[in-house]
mmCIF file of C-alpha atoms in Angstrom:
data_model
loop_
_atom_site.group_PDB
_atom_site.id
_atom_site.type_symbol
_atom_site.label_atom_id
_atom_site.label_comp_id
_atom_site.label_asym_id
_atom_site.label_seq_id
_atom_site.Cartn_x
_atom_site.Cartn_y
_atom_site.Cartn_z
ATOM 1 C CA UNK A 1 0.000 0.000 0.000
ATOM 2 C CA UNK A 2 1.178 3.610 -0.509
ATOM 3 C CA UNK A 3 3.588 5.289 1.831
ATOM 4 C CA UNK A 4 1.778 7.491 4.340
ATOM 5 C CA UNK A 5 2.529 9.396 7.503
ATOM 6 C CA UNK A 6 2.560 6.673 10.145
ATOM 7 C CA UNK A 7 1.487 9.045 12.918
ATOM 8 C CA UNK A 8 -1.982 9.577 11.447
ATOM 9 C CA UNK A 9 -4.727 7.725 13.372
ATOM 10 C CA UNK A 10 -5.875 5.509 10.475
ATOM 11 C CA UNK A 11 -2.573 5.032 8.645
ATOM 12 C CA UNK A 12 -2.274 1.528 7.220
ATOM 13 C CA UNK A 13 -5.979 1.017 6.546
ATOM 14 C CA UNK A 14 -7.242 0.817 2.966
ATOM 15 C CA UNK A 15 -10.767 1.853 1.991
ATOM 16 C CA UNK A 16 -12.375 1.043 -1.348
ATOM 17 C CA UNK A 17 -14.845 3.869 -1.808
ATOM 18 C CA UNK A 18 -17.707 3.193 -4.205
ATOM 19 C CA UNK A 19 -19.830 6.057 -2.902
ATOM 20 C CA UNK A 20 -21.074 9.035 -4.899
ATOM 21 C CA UNK A 21 -22.635 12.465 -4.309
ATOM 22 C CA UNK A 22 -22.241 13.675 -0.684
ATOM 23 C CA UNK A 23 -22.946 11.437 2.336
ATOM 24 C CA UNK A 24 -20.567 8.619 1.422
ATOM 25 C CA UNK A 25 -17.796 10.793 -0.035
ATOM 26 C CA UNK A 26 -17.777 13.155 2.964
ATOM 27 C CA UNK A 27 -17.631 10.191 5.337
ATOM 28 C CA UNK A 28 -14.651 8.689 3.516
ATOM 29 C CA UNK A 29 -12.991 12.096 3.241
ATOM 30 C CA UNK A 30 -13.065 12.341 7.042
ATOM 31 C CA UNK A 31 -11.334 8.961 7.227
ATOM 32 C CA UNK A 32 -8.838 9.965 4.543
ATOM 33 C CA UNK A 33 -7.965 13.049 6.561
ATOM 34 C CA UNK A 34 -7.133 10.692 9.425
ATOM 35 C CA UNK A 35 -4.673 8.727 7.323
ATOM 36 C CA UNK A 36 -6.689 5.991 5.636
ATOM 37 C CA UNK A 37 -5.766 5.226 2.016
ATOM 38 C CA UNK A 38 -9.081 5.939 0.294
ATOM 39 C CA UNK A 39 -9.317 4.565 -3.227
ATOM 40 C CA UNK A 40 -12.297 6.089 -4.994
ATOM 41 C CA UNK A 41 -13.615 3.615 -7.547
ATOM 42 C CA UNK A 42 -15.566 5.417 -10.268
ATOM 43 C CA UNK A 43 -17.448 4.296 -13.331
ATOM 44 C CA UNK A 44 -15.407 4.754 -16.522
ATOM 45 C CA UNK A 45 -17.665 7.383 -18.107
ATOM 46 C CA UNK A 46 -18.169 10.525 -16.033
ATOM 47 C CA UNK A 47 -17.294 9.031 -12.665
ATOM 48 C CA UNK A 48 -18.951 10.191 -9.458
ATOM 49 C CA UNK A 49 -22.259 11.944 -10.203
ATOM 50 C CA UNK A 50 -21.001 14.966 -8.267
ATOM 51 C CA UNK A 51 -18.363 15.571 -10.960
ATOM 52 C CA UNK A 52 -21.121 16.747 -13.310
ATOM 53 C CA UNK A 53 -23.480 18.568 -10.915
ATOM 54 C CA UNK A 54 -24.060 22.241 -10.246
ATOM 55 C CA UNK A 55 -22.973 25.189 -12.329
ATOM 56 C CA UNK A 56 -19.525 25.974 -10.955
ATOM 57 C CA UNK A 57 -16.499 24.352 -12.588
ATOM 58 C CA UNK A 58 -12.812 25.255 -12.707
ATOM 59 C CA UNK A 59 -11.052 23.987 -15.832
ATOM 60 C CA UNK A 60 -13.783 21.363 -16.088
ATOM 61 C CA UNK A 61 -13.465 20.204 -12.466
ATOM 62 C CA UNK A 62 -16.640 20.437 -10.352
ATOM 63 C CA UNK A 63 -16.440 22.696 -7.312
ATOM 64 C CA UNK A 64 -18.992 20.444 -5.595
ATOM 65 C CA UNK A 65 -16.886 17.341 -6.176
ATOM 66 C CA UNK A 66 -13.671 19.013 -5.060
ATOM 67 C CA UNK A 67 -15.222 20.131 -1.776
ATOM 68 C CA UNK A 68 -15.770 16.578 -0.571
ATOM 69 C CA UNK A 69 -13.112 14.289 -2.064
ATOM 70 C CA UNK A 70 -9.631 15.279 -0.882
ATOM 71 C CA UNK A 71 -7.210 12.633 0.421
ATOM 72 C CA UNK A 72 -8.405 10.080 -2.124
ATOM 73 C CA UNK A 73 -7.105 8.389 -5.253
ATOM 74 C CA UNK A 74 -9.302 7.754 -8.285
ATOM 75 C CA UNK A 75 -9.552 4.431 -10.146
ATOM 76 C CA UNK A 76 -11.874 4.215 -13.164
ATOM 77 C CA UNK A 77 -13.279 0.699 -13.199
ATOM 78 C CA UNK A 78 -16.198 -0.856 -15.079
ATOM 79 C CA UNK A 79 -17.977 -2.770 -12.322
ATOM 80 C CA UNK A 80 -20.707 -3.916 -14.717
ATOM 81 C CA UNK A 81 -18.308 -6.137 -16.642
ATOM 82 C CA UNK A 82 -17.137 -9.578 -15.441
ATOM 83 C CA UNK A 83 -13.551 -8.399 -15.752
ATOM 84 C CA UNK A 84 -14.264 -5.308 -13.644
ATOM 85 C CA UNK A 85 -15.969 -7.379 -10.971
ATOM 86 C CA UNK A 86 -12.928 -9.674 -10.863
ATOM 87 C CA UNK A 87 -10.604 -6.684 -10.476
ATOM 88 C CA UNK A 88 -12.707 -5.298 -7.655
ATOM 89 C CA UNK A 89 -12.785 -8.578 -5.736
ATOM 90 C CA UNK A 90 -9.038 -8.857 -6.139
ATOM 91 C CA UNK A 91 -8.647 -5.411 -4.595
ATOM 92 C CA UNK A 92 -11.167 -6.255 -1.885
ATOM 93 C CA UNK A 93 -9.222 -9.336 -0.868
ATOM 94 C CA UNK A 94 -6.642 -7.214 0.967
ATOM 95 C CA UNK A 95 -8.676 -4.064 1.680
ATOM 96 C CA UNK A 96 -9.928 -3.182 5.144
ATOM 97 C CA UNK A 97 -13.147 -1.311 4.368
ATOM 98 C CA UNK A 98 -15.615 -0.997 1.521
ATOM 99 C CA UNK A 99 -18.066 1.906 1.396
ATOM 100 C CA UNK A 100 -21.073 2.189 -0.901
ATOM 101 C CA UNK A 101 -24.190 4.339 -1.044
ATOM 102 C CA UNK A 102 -26.053 3.002 -4.062
ATOM 103 C CA UNK A 103 -29.736 2.131 -3.913
ATOM 104 C CA UNK A 104 -30.222 -0.997 -1.805
ATOM 105 C CA UNK A 105 -29.596 -4.163 -3.790
ATOM 106 C CA UNK A 106 -27.325 -2.586 -6.407
ATOM 107 C CA UNK A 107 -24.033 -4.015 -5.123
ATOM 108 C CA UNK A 108 -25.572 -7.478 -4.861
ATOM 109 C CA UNK A 109 -26.758 -7.304 -8.472
ATOM 110 C CA UNK A 110 -23.218 -6.360 -9.475
ATOM 111 C CA UNK A 111 -21.868 -9.354 -7.560
ATOM 112 C CA UNK A 112 -19.786 -7.217 -5.173
ATOM 113 C CA UNK A 113 -22.059 -7.107 -2.113
ATOM 114 C CA UNK A 114 -21.068 -7.978 1.435
ATOM 115 C CA UNK A 115 -21.389 -11.742 1.098
ATOM 116 C CA UNK A 116 -19.395 -11.814 -2.136
ATOM 117 C CA UNK A 117 -16.599 -9.766 -0.581
ATOM 118 C CA UNK A 118 -16.682 -11.651 2.712
ATOM 119 C CA UNK A 119 -16.081 -14.860 0.781
ATOM 120 C CA UNK A 120 -12.651 -13.553 -0.245
ATOM 121 C CA UNK A 121 -11.986 -11.399 2.822
ATOM 122 C CA UNK A 122 -13.763 -12.547 6.020
ATOM 123 C CA UNK A 123 -12.459 -9.584 8.011
ATOM 124 C CA UNK A 124 -13.858 -6.906 5.710
ATOM 125 C CA UNK A 125 -15.799 -3.947 7.113
ATOM 126 C CA UNK A 126 -18.564 -3.319 4.582
ATOM 127 C CA UNK A 127 -20.327 0.014 5.164
ATOM 128 C CA UNK A 128 -23.509 1.047 3.375
ATOM 129 C CA UNK A 129 -25.246 4.417 3.487
ATOM 130 C CA UNK A 130 -28.574 5.010 1.797
ATOM 131 C CA UNK A 131 -31.448 7.448 1.887
ATOM 132 C CA UNK A 132 -33.887 5.310 3.881
ATOM 133 C CA UNK A 133 -32.057 2.140 4.872
ATOM 134 C CA UNK A 134 -31.524 -1.235 3.223
ATOM 135 C CA UNK A 135 -35.110 -2.446 3.624
ATOM 136 C CA UNK A 136 -38.633 -1.156 4.150
ATOM 137 C CA UNK A 137 -41.329 0.486 2.002
ATOM 138 C CA UNK A 138 -39.143 3.455 0.993
ATOM 139 C CA UNK A 139 -35.854 1.616 0.502
ATOM 140 C CA UNK A 140 -35.986 1.665 -3.294
ATOM 141 C CA UNK A 141 -37.189 5.234 -3.685
ATOM 142 C CA UNK A 142 -35.033 7.696 -5.628
ATOM 143 C CA UNK A 143 -34.066 10.245 -3.003
ATOM 144 C CA UNK A 144 -31.541 12.802 -1.834
ATOM 145 C CA UNK A 145 -31.115 15.118 1.150
ATOM 146 C CA UNK A 146 -34.241 17.337 0.757
ATOM 147 C CA UNK A 147 -36.439 14.303 0.095
ATOM 148 C CA UNK A 148 -35.274 12.923 3.435
ATOM 149 C CA UNK A 149 -35.817 16.309 5.100
ATOM 150 C CA UNK A 150 -39.422 16.148 3.924
ATOM 151 C CA UNK A 151 -40.008 12.597 5.188
ATOM 152 C CA UNK A 152 -38.278 13.165 8.557
ATOM 153 C CA UNK A 153 -40.342 16.241 9.435
ATOM 154 C CA UNK A 154 -37.396 18.650 9.285
ATOM 155 C CA UNK A 155 -38.880 20.623 6.429
ATOM 156 C CA UNK A 156 -42.273 20.963 8.113
ATOM 157 C CA UNK A 157 -40.787 22.422 11.305
ATOM 158 C CA UNK A 158 -38.608 24.929 9.412
ATOM 159 C CA UNK A 159 -39.853 28.323 8.255
ATOM 160 C CA UNK A 160 -41.794 31.346 9.450
ATOM 161 C CA UNK A 161 -44.913 30.904 11.584
ATOM 162 C CA UNK A 162 -47.363 31.796 8.823
ATOM 163 C CA UNK A 163 -45.150 30.595 5.991
ATOM 164 C CA UNK A 164 -44.571 27.436 4.022
ATOM 165 C CA UNK A 165 -42.270 24.518 4.934
ATOM 166 C CA UNK A 166 -38.652 25.364 4.086
ATOM 167 C CA UNK A 167 -35.671 23.244 3.074
ATOM 168 C CA UNK A 168 -32.713 23.600 5.423
ATOM 169 C CA UNK A 169 -30.018 25.865 4.014
ATOM 170 C CA UNK A 170 -27.355 23.123 4.266
ATOM 171 C CA UNK A 171 -27.663 19.357 3.560
ATOM 172 C CA UNK A 172 -27.563 18.309 7.220
ATOM 173 C CA UNK A 173 -29.011 14.779 6.742
ATOM 174 C CA UNK A 174 -26.179 14.110 4.262
ATOM 175 C CA UNK A 175 -23.571 15.312 6.722
ATOM 176 C CA UNK A 176 -25.172 13.551 9.657
ATOM 177 C CA UNK A 177 -25.052 10.301 7.711
ATOM 178 C CA UNK A 178 -21.426 10.999 6.745
ATOM 179 C CA UNK A 179 -20.458 11.460 10.401
ATOM 180 C CA UNK A 180 -22.330 8.325 11.462
ATOM 181 C CA UNK A 181 -20.691 6.399 8.625
ATOM 182 C CA UNK A 182 -17.201 7.484 9.683
ATOM 183 C CA UNK A 183 -17.977 6.740 13.335
ATOM 184 C CA UNK A 184 -19.373 3.307 12.497
ATOM 185 C CA UNK A 185 -16.367 2.379 10.358
ATOM 186 C CA UNK A 186 -13.888 3.542 13.001
ATOM 187 C CA UNK A 187 -15.718 1.594 15.700
ATOM 188 C CA UNK A 188 -15.918 -1.535 13.543
ATOM 189 C CA UNK A 189 -12.184 -1.342 12.871
ATOM 190 C CA UNK A 190 -11.542 -1.092 16.610
ATOM 191 C CA UNK A 191 -13.781 -4.113 17.192
ATOM 192 C CA UNK A 192 -11.918 -6.056 14.506
ATOM 193 C CA UNK A 193 -8.589 -5.175 16.108
ATOM 194 C CA UNK A 194 -9.863 -6.681 19.349
ATOM 195 C CA UNK A 195 -11.682 -9.719 17.974
ATOM 196 C CA UNK A 196 -10.568 -10.286 14.371
ATOM 197 C CA UNK A 197 -14.212 -10.155 13.273
ATOM 198 C CA UNK A 198 -15.384 -8.027 10.352
ATOM 199 C CA UNK A 199 -18.975 -6.971 9.789
ATOM 200 C CA UNK A 200 -21.475 -5.075 7.674
ATOM 201 C CA UNK A 201 -22.601 -1.580 8.713
ATOM 202 C CA UNK A 202 -25.746 0.194 7.593
ATOM 203 C CA UNK A 203 -26.696 3.823 8.169
ATOM 204 C CA UNK A 204 -29.060 6.192 6.399
ATOM 205 C CA UNK A 205 -29.849 9.840 5.832
ATOM 206 C CA UNK A 206 -33.262 9.242 7.380
ATOM 207 C CA UNK A 207 -31.749 7.774 10.531
ATOM 208 C CA UNK A 208 -29.267 10.625 10.826
ATOM 209 C CA UNK A 209 -31.969 13.241 10.175
ATOM 210 C CA UNK A 210 -34.256 11.837 12.852
ATOM 211 C CA UNK A 211 -31.375 11.523 15.328
ATOM 212 C CA UNK A 212 -30.517 15.183 14.732
ATOM 213 C CA UNK A 213 -33.961 16.272 15.947
ATOM 214 C CA UNK A 214 -33.183 15.426 19.587
ATOM 215 C CA UNK A 215 -34.809 16.759 21.854
ATOM 216 C CA UNK A 216 -37.769 17.565 19.588
ATOM 217 C CA UNK A 217 -38.603 13.850 19.649
ATOM 218 C CA UNK A 218 -39.401 13.760 23.373
ATOM 219 C CA UNK A 219 -41.363 16.997 23.246
ATOM 220 C CA UNK A 220 -43.418 15.822 20.267
ATOM 221 C CA UNK A 221 -44.218 12.376 21.602
ATOM 222 C CA UNK A 222 -45.113 13.702 25.059
ATOM 223 C CA UNK A 223 -47.327 16.524 23.776
ATOM 224 C CA UNK A 224 -48.825 14.656 20.847
ATOM 225 C CA UNK A 225 -48.185 17.721 18.675
ATOM 226 C CA UNK A 226 -45.633 18.484 15.991
ATOM 227 C CA UNK A 227 -43.330 21.475 16.511
ATOM 228 C CA UNK A 228 -44.783 24.675 15.102
ATOM 229 C CA UNK A 229 -42.884 26.728 12.576
ATOM 230 C CA UNK A 230 -41.428 29.625 14.511
ATOM 231 C CA UNK A 231 -38.882 31.116 12.137
ATOM 232 C CA UNK A 232 -35.716 31.555 14.181
ATOM 233 C CA UNK A 233 -37.630 31.017 17.423
ATOM 234 C CA UNK A 234 -37.615 28.035 19.746
ATOM 235 C CA UNK A 235 -40.676 25.965 20.697
ATOM 236 C CA UNK A 236 -39.858 25.720 24.408
ATOM 237 C CA UNK A 237 -37.452 28.589 25.226
ATOM 238 C CA UNK A 238 -38.066 32.354 25.187
ATOM 239 C CA UNK A 239 -36.381 34.733 24.432
ATOM 240 C CA UNK A 240 -34.520 32.673 21.866
ATOM 241 C CA UNK A 241 -34.588 34.093 18.322
ATOM 242 C CA UNK A 242 -33.338 36.709 15.888
ATOM 243 C CA UNK A 243 -33.909 40.345 16.726
ATOM 244 C CA UNK A 244 -33.389 43.443 14.569
ATOM 245 C CA UNK A 245 -31.182 46.370 15.532
ATOM 246 C CA UNK A 246 -31.735 49.997 14.589
ATOM 247 C CA UNK A 247 -29.605 49.509 11.451
ATOM 248 C CA UNK A 248 -31.807 46.767 10.056
ATOM 249 C CA UNK A 249 -29.239 44.062 10.788
ATOM 250 C CA UNK A 250 -30.073 40.994 12.830
ATOM 251 C CA UNK A 251 -28.556 39.272 15.830
ATOM 252 C CA UNK A 252 -29.529 36.131 17.716
ATOM 253 C CA UNK A 253 -30.058 36.175 21.485
ATOM 254 C CA UNK A 254 -30.530 32.924 23.407
ATOM 255 C CA UNK A 255 -31.715 33.072 27.013
ATOM 256 C CA UNK A 256 -32.008 29.365 27.736
ATOM 257 C CA UNK A 257 -31.358 29.681 31.471
ATOM 258 C CA UNK A 258 -32.726 31.987 34.162
ATOM 259 C CA UNK A 259 -29.243 33.413 34.608
ATOM 260 C CA UNK A 260 -29.140 34.588 31.006
ATOM 261 C CA UNK A 261 -32.663 36.024 31.278
ATOM 262 C CA UNK A 262 -31.704 37.950 34.387
ATOM 263 C CA UNK A 263 -28.556 39.275 32.705
ATOM 264 C CA UNK A 264 -30.575 40.420 29.706
ATOM 265 C CA UNK A 265 -33.071 42.344 31.826
ATOM 266 C CA UNK A 266 -30.249 44.105 33.674
ATOM 267 C CA UNK A 267 -28.484 45.123 30.450
ATOM 268 C CA UNK A 268 -31.740 46.539 29.096
ATOM 269 C CA UNK A 269 -32.360 48.459 32.308
ATOM 270 C CA UNK A 270 -35.627 46.603 32.685
ATOM 271 C CA UNK A 271 -35.600 44.971 36.145
ATOM 272 C CA UNK A 272 -39.398 45.255 36.047
ATOM 273 C CA UNK A 273 -39.507 42.353 33.607
ATOM 274 C CA UNK A 274 -38.052 40.075 36.269
ATOM 275 C CA UNK A 275 -41.030 40.770 38.537
ATOM 276 C CA UNK A 276 -43.665 40.632 35.809
ATOM 277 C CA UNK A 277 -45.822 37.573 36.492
ATOM 278 C CA UNK A 278 -46.164 36.975 32.774
ATOM 279 C CA UNK A 279 -42.395 36.357 32.509
ATOM 280 C CA UNK A 280 -41.427 34.905 35.896
ATOM 281 C CA UNK A 281 -40.058 31.676 34.423
ATOM 282 C CA UNK A 282 -39.506 30.070 31.038
ATOM 283 C CA UNK A 283 -42.920 28.400 31.048
ATOM 284 C CA UNK A 284 -44.614 31.777 31.462
ATOM 285 C CA UNK A 285 -42.337 33.451 28.948
ATOM 286 C CA UNK A 286 -43.098 30.757 26.383
ATOM 287 C CA UNK A 287 -46.842 31.109 26.958
ATOM 288 C CA UNK A 288 -46.543 34.872 26.507
ATOM 289 C CA UNK A 289 -43.831 34.919 23.848
ATOM 290 C CA UNK A 290 -45.598 37.435 21.607
ATOM 291 C CA UNK A 291 -45.999 39.964 24.440
ATOM 292 C CA UNK A 292 -42.373 39.584 25.495
ATOM 293 C CA UNK A 293 -41.020 39.685 21.970
ATOM 294 C CA UNK A 294 -42.877 42.936 21.314
ATOM 295 C CA UNK A 295 -41.255 44.487 24.392
ATOM 296 C CA UNK A 296 -37.792 43.260 23.404
ATOM 297 C CA UNK A 297 -38.185 44.413 19.813
ATOM 298 C CA UNK A 298 -38.933 47.928 21.075
ATOM 299 C CA UNK A 299 -35.778 47.834 23.203
ATOM 300 C CA UNK A 300 -33.472 46.374 20.580
ATOM 301 C CA UNK A 301 -34.462 48.840 17.867
ATOM 302 C CA UNK A 302 -32.819 51.621 19.946
ATOM 303 C CA UNK A 303 -29.265 50.600 18.924
ATOM 304 C CA UNK A 304 -27.494 48.887 15.987
ATOM 305 C CA UNK A 305 -27.119 45.117 15.992
ATOM 306 C CA UNK A 306 -23.350 45.324 16.576
ATOM 307 C CA UNK A 307 -23.987 47.288 19.788
ATOM 308 C CA UNK A 308 -26.207 44.533 21.118
ATOM 309 C CA UNK A 309 -23.793 41.765 20.147
ATOM 310 C CA UNK A 310 -21.003 43.477 22.066
ATOM 311 C CA UNK A 311 -23.110 44.600 25.031
ATOM 312 C CA UNK A 312 -24.982 41.349 25.559
ATOM 313 C CA UNK A 313 -21.891 39.198 25.118
ATOM 314 C CA UNK A 314 -20.038 41.332 27.671
ATOM 315 C CA UNK A 315 -22.965 40.836 30.067
ATOM 316 C CA UNK A 316 -22.822 37.042 29.630
ATOM 317 C CA UNK A 317 -25.892 36.710 27.432
ATOM 318 C CA UNK A 318 -25.423 34.299 24.478
ATOM 319 C CA UNK A 319 -25.595 36.478 21.400
ATOM 320 C CA UNK A 320 -24.170 36.662 17.867
ATOM 321 C CA UNK A 321 -24.574 38.647 14.686
ATOM 322 C CA UNK A 322 -26.478 36.863 11.937
ATOM 323 C CA UNK A 323 -23.853 36.974 9.224
ATOM 324 C CA UNK A 324 -23.966 35.667 5.677
ATOM 325 C CA UNK A 325 -22.044 32.530 4.760
ATOM 326 C CA UNK A 326 -19.435 34.315 2.658
ATOM 327 C CA UNK A 327 -18.629 36.629 5.550
ATOM 328 C CA UNK A 328 -18.426 33.660 7.892
ATOM 329 C CA UNK A 329 -15.927 31.883 5.655
ATOM 330 C CA UNK A 330 -13.770 34.843 4.711
ATOM 331 C CA UNK A 331 -13.663 37.397 7.528
ATOM 332 C CA UNK A 332 -15.012 35.994 10.807
ATOM 333 C CA UNK A 333 -12.119 36.132 13.303
ATOM 334 C CA UNK A 334 -13.129 33.043 15.284
ATOM 335 C CA UNK A 335 -13.521 30.937 12.165
ATOM 336 C CA UNK A 336 -10.118 32.144 10.988
ATOM 337 C CA UNK A 337 -8.606 31.331 14.372
ATOM 338 C CA UNK A 338 -9.888 27.747 14.278
ATOM 339 C CA UNK A 339 -8.201 27.089 10.917
ATOM 340 C CA UNK A 340 -11.482 26.077 9.331
ATOM 341 C CA UNK A 341 -10.204 26.584 5.780
ATOM 342 C CA UNK A 342 -7.567 24.573 3.920
ATOM 343 C CA UNK A 343 -5.668 25.842 0.895
ATOM 344 C CA UNK A 344 -4.595 23.204 -1.615
ATOM 345 C CA UNK A 345 -3.103 23.001 -5.083
ATOM 346 C CA UNK A 346 -5.307 20.949 -7.401
ATOM 347 C CA UNK A 347 -3.569 19.339 -10.398
ATOM 348 C CA UNK A 348 -6.101 20.802 -12.856
ATOM 349 C CA UNK A 349 -8.145 23.470 -11.062
ATOM 350 C CA UNK A 350 -5.145 25.117 -9.405
ATOM 351 C CA UNK A 351 -5.577 26.956 -6.102
ATOM 352 C CA UNK A 352 -8.409 25.378 -4.122
ATOM 353 C CA UNK A 353 -10.006 26.049 -0.747
ATOM 354 C CA UNK A 354 -11.665 23.305 1.311
ATOM 355 C CA UNK A 355 -13.257 23.201 4.719
ATOM 356 C CA UNK A 356 -10.897 21.502 7.163
ATOM 357 C CA UNK A 357 -11.606 18.389 9.180
ATOM 358 C CA UNK A 358 -13.286 19.674 12.381
ATOM 359 C CA UNK A 359 -11.649 17.110 14.685
ATOM 360 C CA UNK A 360 -8.433 18.222 16.352
ATOM 361 C CA UNK A 361 -6.153 15.422 17.549
ATOM 362 C CA UNK A 362 -3.487 16.578 19.977
ATOM 363 C CA UNK A 363 -1.003 13.776 19.315
ATOM 364 C CA UNK A 364 -1.971 12.759 15.777
ATOM 365 C CA UNK A 365 -3.295 15.811 13.912
ATOM 366 C CA UNK A 366 -5.076 15.109 10.644
ATOM 367 C CA UNK A 367 -3.246 15.789 7.404
ATOM 368 C CA UNK A 368 -4.083 16.713 3.831
ATOM 369 C CA UNK A 369 -1.862 14.492 1.717
ATOM 370 C CA UNK A 370 -3.760 14.651 -1.564
ATOM 371 C CA UNK A 371 -6.018 17.199 -3.271
ATOM 372 C CA UNK A 372 -9.299 15.876 -4.727
ATOM 373 C CA UNK A 373 -8.393 13.471 -7.546
ATOM 374 C CA UNK A 374 -8.931 13.969 -11.236
ATOM 375 C CA UNK A 375 -11.116 11.179 -12.634
ATOM 376 C CA UNK A 376 -8.927 8.106 -13.185
ATOM 377 C CA UNK A 377 -5.782 9.891 -12.033
ATOM 378 C CA UNK A 378 -4.479 6.904 -10.058
ATOM 379 C CA UNK A 379 -5.872 3.931 -11.987
ATOM 380 C CA UNK A 380 -2.555 2.380 -13.007
ATOM 381 C CA UNK A 381 -0.829 3.350 -9.759
ATOM 382 C CA UNK A 382 -3.454 1.573 -7.642
ATOM 383 C CA UNK A 383 -3.422 -1.585 -9.748
ATOM 384 C CA UNK A 384 0.369 -1.790 -9.542
ATOM 385 C CA UNK A 385 0.263 -1.499 -5.765
ATOM 386 C CA UNK A 386 -2.281 -4.322 -5.567
ATOM 387 C CA UNK A 387 0.014 -6.645 -7.509
ATOM 388 C CA UNK A 388 -1.301 -6.375 -11.054
ATOM 389 C CA UNK A 389 1.462 -6.950 -13.603
ATOM 390 C CA UNK A 390 2.225 -4.481 -16.405
ATOM 391 C CA UNK A 391 0.746 -6.928 -18.892
ATOM 392 C CA UNK A 392 -2.469 -7.271 -16.868
ATOM 393 C CA UNK A 393 -2.816 -3.499 -16.563
ATOM 394 C CA UNK A 394 -2.203 -3.016 -20.267
ATOM 395 C CA UNK A 395 -4.875 -5.610 -21.045
ATOM 396 C CA UNK A 396 -7.446 -4.020 -18.719
ATOM 397 C CA UNK A 397 -6.796 -0.605 -20.259
ATOM 398 C CA UNK A 398 -6.999 -1.969 -23.793
ATOM 399 C CA UNK A 399 -10.387 -3.610 -23.230
ATOM 400 C CA UNK A 400 -11.793 -0.561 -21.393
ATOM 401 C CA UNK A 401 -12.337 -2.309 -18.065
ATOM 402 C CA UNK A 402 -9.992 0.244 -16.517
ATOM 403 C CA UNK A 403 -9.376 3.773 -17.740
ATOM 404 C CA UNK A 404 -6.756 6.326 -16.812
ATOM 405 C CA UNK A 405 -7.059 10.061 -16.254
ATOM 406 C CA UNK A 406 -9.316 11.824 -18.731
ATOM 407 C CA UNK A 407 -7.153 14.976 -18.663
ATOM 408 C CA UNK A 408 -3.476 15.689 -18.188
ATOM 409 C CA UNK A 409 -2.395 16.405 -14.612
ATOM 410 C CA UNK A 410 0.644 17.989 -13.024
ATOM 411 C CA UNK A 411 3.447 15.897 -11.637
ATOM 412 C CA UNK A 412 2.719 13.989 -8.416
ATOM 413 C CA UNK A 413 4.703 16.319 -6.176
ATOM 414 C CA UNK A 414 2.824 19.350 -7.446
ATOM 415 C CA UNK A 415 -0.523 17.594 -7.267
ATOM 416 C CA UNK A 416 -0.033 16.691 -3.635
ATOM 417 C CA UNK A 417 1.240 20.089 -2.536
ATOM 418 C CA UNK A 418 -0.639 21.848 0.245
ATOM 419 C CA UNK A 419 -0.243 25.605 0.312
ATOM 420 C CA UNK A 420 -1.268 26.320 3.885
#
């Protein structure tokens, strides 16, 4: 297997990544950041569906794809052919993990499902992620993140009080499933280290979406009612929402304890609110949210939003400016301080910015060893490392079972360079 930094947490483990789009690729990217050798196996035509999605491309390379596929190598392999299936099983024989997120049943029809791989590699960890799970009435539905948001109830609880259901601004079910996938794989590898036993893992966007609604689940089941749409407000805590300053800009204030409520009243110079029977505790404030919000809106409109962010934060009231995403990524001082952005050199697209892995290891910090791969960039390299002879590789390329890079790339040293 390729030479890697031995200090990384998952160095020495090889992952065959069949996944496409977002949930699977983000999950394997997290593991690649931690040192795993992630080999992205893509169909010979256009590869991962994400390579052709959206409307932003740099020298033909998809911005969407490049945001979620660093620390991987790309092998173009025709899994629908008998020869391609044989190549895959040969790779799987010595791999540690296989990841797929096709519709349930697809890998079995291709002859590369868990049982087929386990027959050649009993210790394999075989991880599947799907929209709704491997079985059940929705298992075969075509679906993506917003479809799951709709089914899970996330869309219905999002939006303004008198408005329509709203899709979340970010694909959180996808990313929840990615995190669960990475966690499940890591845990299964630990179990195998202890017992020698491999296993299949199954997670879904639906499962991750529902899990992310904690504690709405308990509130809903106990009350028998679904959460109401409250815009930026909270169903069981008040004050807890966006407010507008005198400059028309917004900030979020969150008084989820009595301490924070008391601090807020003192900053506003309104100790009378503490003695008002309508607001004596959170239950009363929630019941009278519209009355309280009207009072607070009248107070907050006296000064600009930035004044309130500074003043409330200084008074130990949770508060933040509502800033746009571009501002968050490019100028926010805390986000800069955390090192949330990575700067890489892509072999075709050039300078590239990615979001960094959010886990900070003290002893074994994660590392970016490879930029997102060009389709088929590592096809021959991977086959050589798995023991295929030059003649075998030449034959697979000649018959189209395997294909190399579809465009010219820089030299390996340049392609792997990290500029920050």
